[in-house]
Tab-separated table of C-alpha atoms in Angstrom:
chain	number	residue	atom	x	y	z
F	620	MET	CA	379.968	213.068	58.397
F	621	THR	CA	382.913	212.322	57.126
F	622	PHE	CA	385.782	214.384	56.219
F	623	MET	CA	385.286	213.637	52.001
F	624	GLN	CA	381.536	214.733	52.334
F	625	PHE	CA	383.043	217.594	54.591
F	626	LEU	CA	385.361	218.927	51.487
F	627	ILE	CA	382.589	220.802	49.283
F	628	PRO	CA	381.274	222.897	52.562
F	629	LEU	CA	384.840	223.148	53.759
F	630	ALA	CA	385.844	224.944	50.325
F	631	ALA	CA	382.964	227.650	50.685
F	632	LEU	CA	383.703	228.409	53.805
F	633	LEU	CA	387.052	229.073	53.246
F	634	GLY	CA	386.073	231.159	50.440
F	635	ALA	CA	383.286	233.000	52.548
F	636	GLY	CA	386.484	233.561	55.011
F	637	LEU	CA	388.731	235.413	52.620
F	638	LEU	CA	385.881	237.450	51.093
F	639	ALA	CA	384.656	238.636	55.012
F	640	GLY	CA	388.231	239.426	56.349
F	641	PHE	CA	388.303	241.665	53.292
F	642	ALA	CA	384.782	243.283	53.150
F	643	ALA	CA	385.902	243.572	57.052
F	644	GLY	CA	388.952	245.391	56.324
F	645	ILE	CA	387.743	247.832	53.721
F	646	PHE	CA	384.503	248.875	54.987
F	647	GLY	CA	384.650	248.068	58.932
F	648	ILE	CA	381.488	245.824	58.967
F	649	GLY	CA	383.078	242.730	60.925
F	650	GLY	CA	382.391	240.520	57.470
F	651	GLY	CA	378.619	239.528	58.702
F	652	PHE	CA	376.934	240.947	55.688
F	653	VAL	CA	379.194	237.979	53.793
F	654	VAL	CA	379.263	235.496	56.380
F	655	VAL	CA	375.302	235.511	56.862
F	656	PRO	CA	374.268	234.733	52.801
F	657	ALA	CA	377.540	232.464	52.942
F	658	LEU	CA	376.011	230.719	55.389
F	659	PHE	CA	372.851	229.994	54.293
F	660	VAL	CA	374.102	228.532	51.237
F	661	VAL	CA	376.596	225.764	52.743
F	662	LEU	CA	374.574	224.802	56.193
F	663	PRO	CA	372.319	222.753	54.058
F	664	LEU	CA	375.276	220.859	53.010
F	665	LEU	CA	376.146	220.217	57.172
F	666	GLY	CA	372.188	218.654	57.546
F	667	GLY	CA	370.051	220.129	60.143
F	668	ALA	CA	366.467	221.676	60.121
F	669	HIS	CA	365.919	224.597	57.322
F	670	SER	CA	363.925	226.427	59.790
F	671	GLN	CA	367.052	226.563	62.173
F	672	TYR	CA	369.778	227.788	59.242
F	673	ALA	CA	368.773	232.040	60.361
F	674	HIS	CA	369.242	231.336	63.886
F	675	VAL	CA	372.343	229.433	63.135
F	676	ALA	CA	374.088	231.467	60.137
F	677	ILE	CA	373.485	234.222	63.088
F	678	GLY	CA	375.069	233.030	65.862
F	679	THR	CA	377.872	231.417	64.013
F	680	SER	CA	378.304	234.946	61.944
F	681	ALA	CA	378.791	236.526	65.215
F	682	ALA	CA	381.157	234.173	66.387
F	683	THR	CA	383.396	234.691	63.477
F	684	ILE	CA	383.154	238.579	63.771
F	685	ILE	CA	385.189	238.237	67.103
F	686	VAL	CA	388.267	237.028	64.921
F	687	THR	CA	387.725	239.328	62.161
F	688	SER	CA	387.265	242.651	63.738
F	689	LEU	CA	390.355	242.222	66.256
F	690	ARG	CA	392.242	241.654	62.979
F	691	SER	CA	390.819	244.406	61.276
F	692	LEU	CA	391.519	246.919	64.300
F	693	ARG	CA	394.560	245.938	65.010
F	694	SER	CA	395.686	246.923	61.590
F	695	HIS	CA	393.609	250.462	61.577
F	696	ALA	CA	395.438	251.099	65.006
F	697	LYS	CA	398.531	250.628	63.191
F	698	ARG	CA	397.666	253.569	60.954
F	699	GLY	CA	396.309	255.635	63.750
F	700	ALA	CA	393.063	255.843	62.770
F	701	VAL	CA	391.140	254.530	65.517
F	702	ASP	CA	388.776	256.570	67.848
F	703	PHE	CA	389.112	254.833	71.090
F	704	THR	CA	387.447	257.493	73.246
F	705	VAL	CA	384.578	256.442	71.122
F	706	LEU	CA	384.666	252.569	71.968
F	707	LYS	CA	385.557	252.985	75.578
F	708	THR	CA	382.378	255.746	75.959
F	709	TRP	CA	379.916	253.249	73.847
F	710	ALA	CA	380.919	250.165	75.018
F	711	PRO	CA	378.762	249.119	77.827
F	712	TRP	CA	375.933	250.427	75.769
F	713	ILE	CA	376.766	248.428	73.123
F	714	ILE	CA	376.631	245.436	75.520
F	715	ILE	CA	373.705	246.234	77.227
F	716	GLY	CA	371.747	246.008	73.493
F	717	ASP	CA	374.075	243.320	72.536
F	718	GLY	CA	371.897	241.100	75.859
F	719	LEU	CA	368.300	242.308	74.616
F	720	GLY	CA	369.186	241.469	71.303
F	721	VAL	CA	369.786	237.759	71.826
F	722	LEU	CA	367.186	237.741	73.688
F	723	LEU	CA	364.760	238.916	71.003
F	724	ALA	CA	366.466	236.254	68.724
F	725	ASP	CA	364.921	233.683	70.492
F	726	ARG	CA	361.674	234.402	69.960
F	727	VAL	CA	361.765	235.302	66.358
F	728	ASP	CA	360.923	232.329	63.540
F	729	GLY	CA	363.652	231.941	60.867
F	730	ARG	CA	362.143	234.033	57.933
F	731	ILE	CA	361.553	237.335	60.045
F	732	LEU	CA	364.284	236.845	61.221
F	733	THR	CA	365.906	237.216	57.591
F	734	LEU	CA	363.524	240.043	56.161
F	735	ILE	CA	364.433	242.274	59.151
F	736	PHE	CA	368.011	241.547	57.838
F	737	ALA	CA	367.488	242.069	54.408
F	738	ALA	CA	365.247	245.001	55.124
F	739	GLY	CA	367.559	246.792	57.475
F	740	VAL	CA	370.906	246.463	55.069
F	741	LEU	CA	368.890	247.710	52.033
F	742	LEU	CA	367.664	251.058	54.686
F	743	MET	CA	371.539	250.838	55.494
F	744	SER	CA	372.535	251.699	51.751
F	745	VAL	CA	370.750	254.600	51.170
F	746	ASN	CA	373.305	256.808	53.578
F	747	PHE	CA	376.029	256.006	51.171
F	748	LEU	CA	374.317	255.926	47.686
F	749	VAL	CA	372.547	259.446	47.798
F	750	PRO	CA	375.260	262.185	48.165
F	751	LYS	CA	372.570	264.337	49.849
F	752	ILE	CA	371.883	262.150	52.728
F	753	GLY	CA	375.476	260.437	53.077
F	754	GLY	CA	377.345	263.532	52.619
F	755	LYS	CA	375.703	265.713	55.531
F	756	VAL	CA	377.263	266.774	58.490
F	757	ILE	CA	374.925	267.331	61.228
F	758	SER	CA	377.255	267.937	63.949
F	759	GLN	CA	380.745	268.697	65.109
F	760	ASP	CA	380.586	266.260	68.228
F	761	MET	CA	379.593	262.905	68.561
F	762	PRO	CA	376.867	261.982	70.574
F	763	ILE	CA	376.581	262.215	74.094
F	764	GLY	CA	374.147	261.383	77.162
F	765	ALA	CA	370.728	260.091	76.760
F	766	LEU	CA	371.433	260.234	72.799
F	767	ARG	CA	374.445	258.133	72.872
F	768	ILE	CA	372.786	255.450	75.384
F	769	GLY	CA	369.686	255.260	72.622
F	770	ILE	CA	372.053	254.797	69.615
F	771	ALA	CA	375.260	252.726	71.051
F	772	GLY	CA	372.336	250.437	73.101
F	773	GLY	CA	370.350	250.386	69.547
F	774	LEU	CA	373.265	249.366	68.054
F	775	GLY	CA	374.060	246.540	70.043
F	776	THR	CA	369.880	245.294	69.970
F	777	PHE	CA	370.175	245.421	65.958
F	778	SER	CA	373.556	244.064	65.481
F	779	SER	CA	373.045	241.357	67.609
F	780	LEU	CA	370.038	240.418	66.228
F	781	LEU	CA	371.150	239.979	62.774
F	782	GLY	CA	374.594	238.681	63.319
F	783	ILE	CA	376.422	241.534	61.978
F	784	GLY	CA	379.245	243.955	63.207
F	785	GLY	CA	377.878	247.007	63.466
F	786	GLY	CA	379.742	248.897	61.421
F	787	THR	CA	377.261	250.117	58.935
F	788	ILE	CA	375.324	252.252	61.483
F	789	ALA	CA	378.477	253.479	63.622
F	790	ILE	CA	379.942	254.304	60.246
F	791	MET	CA	377.279	256.648	59.657
F	792	VAL	CA	376.723	258.116	62.781
F	793	MET	CA	380.230	258.962	62.607
F	794	THR	CA	379.994	260.523	58.925
F	795	LEU	CA	376.990	262.403	60.057
F	796	CYS	CA	379.060	263.768	63.171
F	797	GLY	CA	382.042	264.782	61.037
F	798	ARG	CA	384.325	262.429	60.957
F	799	SER	CA	385.793	261.082	57.474
F	800	ILE	CA	385.042	257.957	56.048
F	801	HIS	CA	388.503	256.659	56.927
F	802	ARG	CA	388.428	257.354	60.466
F	803	ALA	CA	384.912	255.414	60.866
F	804	ILE	CA	385.727	252.331	59.426
F	805	ALA	CA	388.513	252.341	61.294
F	806	THR	CA	386.481	252.761	64.828
F	807	ALA	CA	383.774	250.321	63.731
F	808	SER	CA	386.055	247.344	63.650
F	809	GLY	CA	386.236	248.000	67.068
F	810	ILE	CA	382.800	248.227	67.419
F	811	GLY	CA	382.487	244.771	65.555
F	812	THR	CA	384.292	243.010	68.338
F	813	LEU	CA	382.137	244.892	71.249
F	814	ILE	CA	379.136	243.384	69.864
F	815	ALA	CA	380.297	240.125	68.978
F	816	VAL	CA	381.954	238.563	71.970
F	817	PRO	CA	378.477	238.708	74.040
F	818	SER	CA	376.283	238.133	71.001
F	819	ALA	CA	378.118	234.794	70.084
F	820	ILE	CA	378.003	233.941	74.046
F	821	GLY	CA	374.556	234.339	73.800
F	822	PHE	CA	373.701	232.676	70.473
F	823	ALA	CA	375.341	229.210	71.870
F	824	ILE	CA	373.550	229.347	75.441
F	825	ILE	CA	369.955	230.136	73.767
F	826	GLY	CA	370.196	227.363	70.979
F	827	GLN	CA	370.972	224.281	73.792
F	828	GLY	CA	369.108	221.718	73.110
F	829	GLU	CA	367.230	222.975	69.944
F	830	ALA	CA	366.468	220.029	67.583
F	831	GLY	CA	367.535	220.230	64.279
F	832	LEU	CA	370.823	222.059	64.150
F	833	PRO	CA	373.236	221.454	61.559
F	834	TRP	CA	376.296	218.850	62.487
F	835	GLY	CA	379.067	220.476	64.480
F	836	SER	CA	376.916	222.903	66.471
F	837	LEU	CA	377.260	224.560	69.807
F	838	GLY	CA	373.933	226.385	70.348
F	839	TYR	CA	373.121	228.089	67.702
F	840	VAL	CA	376.827	228.506	67.057
F	841	ASN	CA	378.106	226.481	64.585
F	842	LEU	CA	381.935	225.768	65.451
F	843	PRO	CA	383.477	223.825	61.674
F	844	SER	CA	381.938	226.794	59.973
F	845	ALA	CA	383.163	229.779	62.390
F	846	ILE	CA	386.722	227.927	62.287
F	847	ALA	CA	387.014	227.413	58.574
F	848	ILE	CA	385.891	231.600	58.288
F	849	SER	CA	388.229	232.699	60.982
F	850	SER	CA	391.267	230.933	60.034
F	851	MET	CA	390.469	233.129	56.214
F	852	SER	CA	389.073	235.771	57.481
F	853	VAL	CA	392.648	236.851	59.565
F	854	LEU	CA	394.655	236.645	55.918
F	855	THR	CA	392.674	239.225	54.291
F	856	ALA	CA	391.543	241.846	56.686
F	857	PRO	CA	394.889	243.866	56.698
F	858	LEU	CA	394.370	243.289	53.202
F	859	GLY	CA	391.073	245.099	53.458
F	860	VAL	CA	392.503	247.714	55.575
F	861	ALA	CA	395.016	248.604	53.100
F	862	ALA	CA	392.883	249.120	50.272
F	863	ALA	CA	390.244	251.159	52.484
F	864	HIS	CA	393.329	253.638	53.224
F	865	SER	CA	394.342	253.713	49.321
F	866	MET	CA	390.705	254.498	48.066
F	867	PRO	CA	389.058	258.069	48.453
F	868	PRO	CA	385.880	258.820	50.498
F	869	GLY	CA	384.189	259.785	47.423
F	870	VAL	CA	384.853	256.159	46.013
F	871	LEU	CA	384.619	253.899	48.940
F	872	LYS	CA	381.032	255.203	49.932
F	873	PRO	CA	379.510	254.241	47.143
F	874	VAL	CA	381.487	250.895	46.726
F	875	PHE	CA	380.029	250.207	50.046
F	876	GLY	CA	376.162	251.323	49.405
F	877	VAL	CA	376.670	249.167	46.155
F	878	TYR	CA	377.856	246.080	48.066
F	879	LEU	CA	374.497	246.651	50.546
F	880	VAL	CA	372.441	246.467	47.845
F	881	VAL	CA	373.272	243.267	46.648
F	882	ILE	CA	373.694	241.474	49.866
F	883	ALA	CA	370.067	242.528	50.818
F	884	GLY	CA	368.795	240.872	47.658
F	885	VAL	CA	370.138	238.086	48.457
F	886	MET	CA	368.803	237.719	52.097
F	887	PHE	CA	365.431	238.828	50.505
F	888	ARG	CA	365.669	235.461	48.147
F	889	ASN	CA	366.592	233.493	50.585
F	890	ALA	CA	363.707	234.751	53.131
F	891	LEU	CA	360.907	233.328	50.292
F	892	LYS	CA	362.856	229.823	50.427
F	893	ILE	CA	362.702	229.429	54.342
């Protein structure tokens, strides 16, 4: 592919990076819910087999989340909003679950993977759109013991399988346990980093030798896309953080919920095209 042929997908990737960074900062999600749908649009411009796009989109998304979530985490930490105790105690189980998710992704075809992504996102939106659910506090303490292992491990598995930072699930758990939406979003940024590093490495490994990968791919990680998106996301993540801390919880939750519904619709549509 010549540079001129790459100009159109490059412009689209840079735009996706700007949006992903802002979304990561404001919602604590790592940007995967922006990056994966965007890559479904851009990857056909880079060639390769359509059947490979779901896996490449998810692997590449994980790579971009490393940069985006770290940038968001740093910005939130400057405001003293991150619960580092949660990050430390959840980290081992998230990483173990992460590895399991990558192994599962290697055995699931693209259409099923996309449908799982869309259904999961739609389900997550309920917590933020239905006040009777999203406003509940079931405990003032975070899960410990077997419950923490199950939630953190499941979070790692589900997130790596879908190429997301896991922020949505983490935010749900933390708000149900009495944490403010702002503190939950800040901490979720760190969880995105814990998920993204092993996920990106795993997808790069399991995609080695696969036929029909788009131009510039290292396994299931498309390097040009990852670099383009990350270079922009670092600029807008702090802006998203600032927006999150300036918005009251009553506004932030429904905005997040509507965002998830829109993304679910886009991904259901993509699944029907595979």
